Amino acid sequence: MRLLALSEEITSVESRDLKACGIQLIPYGKQTQWAGQKVDGVLLTKEASQAAWEEALPVLSATPGLLLLYGPSIPYGWAQRLVDNSDGDEAWEVVRMALVADGEKALIGGSADGFWVRTLCRSLAKSQRVSLVCKAKEVDEAVRQLPLYLAWKERFFVELGEVCDQEEISLQTVARAMGMDRRVGQDWLYPERLDHRRVMQWIEREGRLVAEKANVHRIALWGPAALWREMDKSWLQGKEVCLVAQEDEPIPNDIFPEWTTNRTWEKGLEDADLLVIGKADGIIRGLPLHELVLCMKQAIVLDACACFPLQEARSLLHSYRAIGEKTNVWE
């Protein structure tokens, strides 16, 4: 399936996810030469892209095809309004689509008898993805409510961690036990949250404590620069702070002028006394702990993402603090 897409809007992640679903994107925009290639329809990811779609209509095939509204940035109810304003049988088939469960499942909003709905479902099935066909506004509602629920679940997890700290028991064990009930599940943290304040408050509180109890001079912060804006950074005063940034992450010079930035974890952790993990990625989750210990001056880790197995952290690290876990702590 080939869809015309606005090259200025489509991110590399969106392009990758759609390609995995059997959808090939053909760029269309001011900086690209489309040259009238044959396509099956048009992809829209934002309401603002409708103007460009209307601009492309005269050069598209005379036979209406698929108008796919994809992703979390589609305004609520927009797909249904396009359907309501369509011109009957000669209209483009409007389909609302969103991926969930890390892209392993798809929500398809449209007519169950629609040609392109059925085509999308077959394409998803070929890539081993389960699809649910429903109304377009039902997809919109699911997309709107899912992050709210996941953020609430994470808040519950953090609050449960406070209880586990007080009772001197393991949050990971309690959470794993609760997750044995299929209605609960095992995934608790929500890295895509929009509000990081609760996690940042936990990091600040625990960071102040370790700074008081241990001889900490150099601190490495693991996570995107935007994350640390929401944290009270007064506890970092007088410390040498290094931000471990991803290679493709832009770091404005005026945000943290007193901090250093390293694009590789080896340089970022070199001679660090304390590692603070605010948001985990594949690198830190796959990093062998013994390599981390060799890089750091003191193997003290403050982990808001539960990256490491507790038994291994207990045996290899000098001190390890995760939410609801006091392992070799500094108290």
XYZ file of C-alpha atoms in Angstrom:
331
model
C 0.000 0.000 0.000
C 1.418 3.376 -1.061
C 0.242 6.607 0.534
C 1.115 10.193 -0.251
C 2.487 11.882 2.871
C 3.571 15.389 3.760
C 7.348 15.110 4.054
C 7.546 18.029 6.504
C 5.293 16.249 8.999
C 6.245 12.588 8.958
C 8.794 11.621 11.583
C 11.252 8.776 11.175
C 9.412 6.836 13.895
C 6.059 7.199 12.126
C 7.595 6.181 8.821
C 9.213 3.123 10.416
C 6.036 2.028 12.204
C 3.873 2.393 9.100
C 6.402 0.564 6.947
C 6.262 -2.319 9.415
C 2.485 -2.346 8.849
C 2.940 -2.674 5.093
C 2.384 1.016 4.294
C 4.922 2.759 2.076
C 5.006 6.552 2.288
C 5.620 8.743 -0.750
C 6.779 12.237 0.314
C 4.836 15.220 -0.946
C 5.803 18.782 -0.113
C 7.476 21.950 -1.234
C 10.944 20.438 -0.972
C 10.161 17.155 -2.745
C 9.365 16.118 -6.290
C 6.412 13.749 -6.260
C 6.081 13.613 -10.057
C 2.602 12.107 -9.922
C 3.576 8.629 -8.765
C 0.699 6.182 -8.459
C -0.554 6.006 -4.880
C -3.478 4.367 -3.100
C -4.334 7.342 -0.964
C -3.156 10.100 1.345
C -1.822 10.067 4.900
C -2.685 12.904 7.289
C -1.168 13.177 10.763
C -2.312 16.685 11.739
C -5.346 18.804 10.943
C -3.078 21.445 9.427
C -2.075 18.991 6.691
C -5.603 19.031 5.222
C -4.734 22.136 3.202
C -1.826 20.341 1.554
C -4.079 17.358 0.848
C -6.593 19.597 -0.900
C -3.717 21.129 -2.859
C -2.659 17.667 -4.022
C -6.170 16.561 -5.025
C -6.012 17.879 -8.613
C -2.964 15.746 -9.402
C -4.214 12.615 -7.674
C -6.054 9.826 -9.418
C -9.599 10.654 -10.464
C -10.778 7.608 -8.514
C -11.009 8.387 -4.783
C -8.860 6.192 -2.570
C -7.882 5.972 1.087
C -7.687 9.028 3.325
C -5.837 7.699 6.386
C -5.818 9.820 9.544
C -3.040 8.384 11.670
C -1.499 8.966 15.070
C -2.185 10.733 18.369
C -2.152 14.281 16.945
C -5.366 13.877 14.962
C -8.012 16.173 16.554
C -10.877 14.455 18.318
C -13.830 13.913 15.982
C -12.070 15.195 12.859
C -12.288 11.868 11.023
C -16.020 11.617 11.706
C -16.573 15.185 10.503
C -14.815 14.354 7.238
C -17.088 11.336 6.825
C -20.195 13.399 7.563
C -19.152 16.025 5.006
C -18.288 13.511 2.284
C -20.158 13.225 -1.003
C -21.455 9.694 -0.800
C -20.107 6.919 -3.001
C -17.624 9.143 -4.831
C -15.924 10.298 -1.641
C -12.573 9.210 -0.343
C -12.791 6.440 2.241
C -11.842 8.067 5.541
C -10.128 5.723 8.001
C -8.839 6.590 11.470
C -5.871 4.508 12.608
C -3.736 4.340 15.743
C -1.127 1.850 16.915
C -1.083 0.638 20.515
C 0.862 -1.922 22.572
C 4.218 -0.709 21.209
C 2.916 -0.949 17.664
C 1.896 -4.585 17.958
C -1.844 -3.858 17.703
C -3.905 -1.403 15.684
C -7.178 0.437 16.125
C -8.992 0.957 12.818
C -11.846 3.456 12.745
C -14.153 3.199 9.764
C -16.801 1.108 8.068
C -16.268 -2.613 8.627
C -17.409 -3.172 5.024
C -15.095 -0.525 3.597
C -12.638 -1.662 0.947
C -9.669 0.119 2.520
C -10.575 -0.951 6.051
C -10.474 -4.573 4.908
C -7.255 -3.932 2.974
C -5.615 -2.385 6.035
C -6.660 -5.305 8.228
C -5.181 -7.797 5.763
C -1.943 -5.821 5.574
C -1.720 -5.698 9.370
C -2.421 -9.423 9.627
C 0.465 -10.150 7.248
C 2.786 -8.292 9.614
C 1.469 -10.285 12.602
C -0.524 -7.360 14.015
C -3.973 -7.680 15.526
C -6.490 -5.020 14.509
C -9.758 -3.869 16.071
C -12.302 -2.271 13.735
C -14.658 0.243 15.314
C -16.027 3.751 14.804
C -13.605 6.588 14.124
C -14.660 8.472 17.270
C -14.151 5.314 19.315
C -10.531 5.287 18.161
C -10.296 8.973 19.092
C -11.669 8.256 22.559
C -9.284 5.350 23.124
C -6.340 7.488 22.012
C -7.454 10.266 24.370
C -8.034 8.047 27.410
C -5.110 5.618 27.130
C -2.357 8.062 28.220
C -4.565 9.286 31.071
C -4.991 5.740 32.347
C -1.301 4.871 31.954
C -0.300 8.050 33.802
C -2.735 7.167 36.611
C -1.321 3.639 36.809
C 2.205 5.018 37.121
C 1.106 7.418 39.876
C -0.358 4.453 41.744
C 2.955 2.617 41.300
C 4.960 5.530 42.733
C 2.565 5.888 45.680
C 2.745 2.145 46.291
C 6.524 2.535 46.357
C 6.208 4.937 49.288
C 4.171 2.327 51.161
C 6.742 -0.368 50.387
C 9.514 1.904 51.664
C 7.658 2.396 54.938
C 6.959 -1.316 55.318
C 10.518 -2.239 54.241
C 9.351 -4.549 51.471
C 10.125 -4.702 47.742
C 7.913 -2.752 45.348
C 9.051 -4.842 42.382
C 7.974 -8.019 44.137
C 4.610 -6.572 45.173
C 4.008 -5.153 41.685
C 4.965 -8.452 40.074
C 2.584 -10.295 42.389
C -0.255 -7.906 41.552
C 0.561 -8.197 37.859
C -0.082 -11.917 37.944
C -3.724 -10.894 37.727
C -4.219 -10.319 33.991
C -6.460 -7.343 34.689
C -3.430 -5.541 36.136
C -0.481 -6.603 33.974
C 3.241 -6.184 34.557
C 3.973 -2.806 32.933
C 3.728 0.075 35.408
C 5.991 2.913 34.326
C 4.865 5.272 31.554
C 7.924 6.859 29.887
C 5.750 8.792 27.396
C 4.060 10.732 30.203
C 3.577 14.452 29.588
C 3.889 15.454 33.245
C 7.167 14.365 34.868
C 6.762 16.281 38.115
C 6.023 13.330 40.386
C 9.026 11.337 39.194
C 11.222 14.439 39.304
C 10.138 15.112 42.895
C 11.182 11.588 43.834
C 14.569 12.056 42.132
C 15.119 15.406 43.841
C 14.273 14.021 47.290
C 16.488 10.979 46.919
C 19.229 13.004 45.241
C 19.398 15.401 48.178
C 19.641 12.462 50.536
C 22.511 10.783 48.720
C 24.325 14.125 48.379
C 24.129 14.515 52.161
C 25.133 10.958 53.030
C 27.808 10.216 50.432
C 30.844 12.067 49.109
C 29.419 12.947 45.708
C 31.224 15.349 43.384
C 30.444 14.317 39.791
C 26.846 13.449 38.838
C 25.708 11.938 35.526
C 22.089 12.508 34.466
C 20.628 9.980 32.030
C 17.597 11.203 30.098
C 16.540 13.902 27.618
C 17.302 17.525 28.416
C 13.603 18.443 28.520
C 13.101 16.014 31.397
C 15.425 17.849 33.778
C 13.701 21.189 33.270
C 10.903 19.950 35.542
C 13.253 19.163 38.434
C 14.366 21.504 41.204
C 18.083 21.596 40.467
C 19.203 23.360 43.648
C 20.539 20.078 45.081
C 23.017 19.976 42.182
C 24.676 23.264 43.126
C 28.391 22.896 43.673
C 28.441 19.566 41.819
C 29.967 18.712 38.472
C 26.987 17.664 36.353
C 27.153 15.782 33.070
C 24.130 15.191 30.857
C 24.279 11.909 28.939
C 22.410 12.771 25.732
C 21.390 10.727 22.726
C 23.311 11.362 19.526
C 20.305 12.843 17.697
C 19.024 14.950 20.600
C 19.480 18.720 20.200
C 20.830 20.401 23.340
C 20.285 24.189 23.377
C 23.308 25.904 24.920
C 21.231 28.274 27.021
C 19.311 25.609 28.981
C 22.053 24.186 31.205
C 25.134 26.307 30.460
C 26.939 25.091 33.588
C 26.520 21.415 32.679
C 28.646 19.387 30.314
C 27.107 17.133 27.678
C 28.379 13.808 26.389
C 26.960 11.839 23.496
C 28.484 8.530 24.586
C 27.707 6.776 27.844
C 31.363 5.885 28.439
C 32.384 9.549 28.554
C 29.276 10.560 30.435
C 29.820 8.031 33.231
C 33.594 8.397 33.420
C 34.618 9.086 37.045
C 30.994 9.757 38.043
C 30.088 9.289 41.690
C 26.341 9.190 41.095
C 24.251 8.121 38.107
C 20.666 9.404 38.017
C 18.389 7.651 35.504
C 15.354 9.777 34.685
C 14.284 8.068 31.469
C 15.604 4.733 30.280
C 16.459 3.781 26.721
C 17.753 0.625 25.103
C 21.353 1.531 25.894
C 21.010 1.805 29.662
C 18.640 -1.163 29.886
C 21.114 -3.335 28.005
C 24.236 -2.027 29.724
C 26.018 -4.736 31.750
C 26.351 -3.566 35.329
C 29.989 -4.593 35.590
C 30.834 -2.206 32.712
C 28.959 0.582 34.459
C 30.915 -0.094 37.660
C 34.227 0.053 35.794
C 33.382 3.477 34.320
C 32.191 5.135 37.513
C 34.325 6.348 40.389
C 31.631 5.322 42.861
C 28.909 2.937 41.725
C 25.975 4.844 43.230
C 22.804 4.696 41.115
C 19.505 6.519 41.572
C 17.096 4.807 39.184
C 13.560 6.073 38.515
C 13.043 3.489 35.756
C 13.846 0.165 37.468
C 16.486 -0.685 34.866
C 18.470 -3.319 36.729
C 17.690 -6.637 38.452
C 17.746 -6.150 42.204
C 19.964 -9.118 43.005
C 22.597 -8.035 40.499
C 22.418 -4.419 41.654
C 22.804 -5.535 45.259
C 25.940 -7.539 44.505
C 27.720 -5.165 42.094
C 26.757 -1.599 42.977
C 27.924 0.379 45.970
C 24.414 1.789 46.446
C 21.257 1.383 44.385
C 17.971 3.195 44.932
C 14.881 2.596 42.808
C 11.264 3.516 43.468
C 10.138 1.325 46.354
C 13.527 -0.405 46.574
C 16.162 0.320 49.214
C 19.107 -1.779 48.075
C 22.458 -0.998 49.735
C 21.086 2.478 50.342
C 22.805 5.423 51.937
C 20.374 5.878 54.815
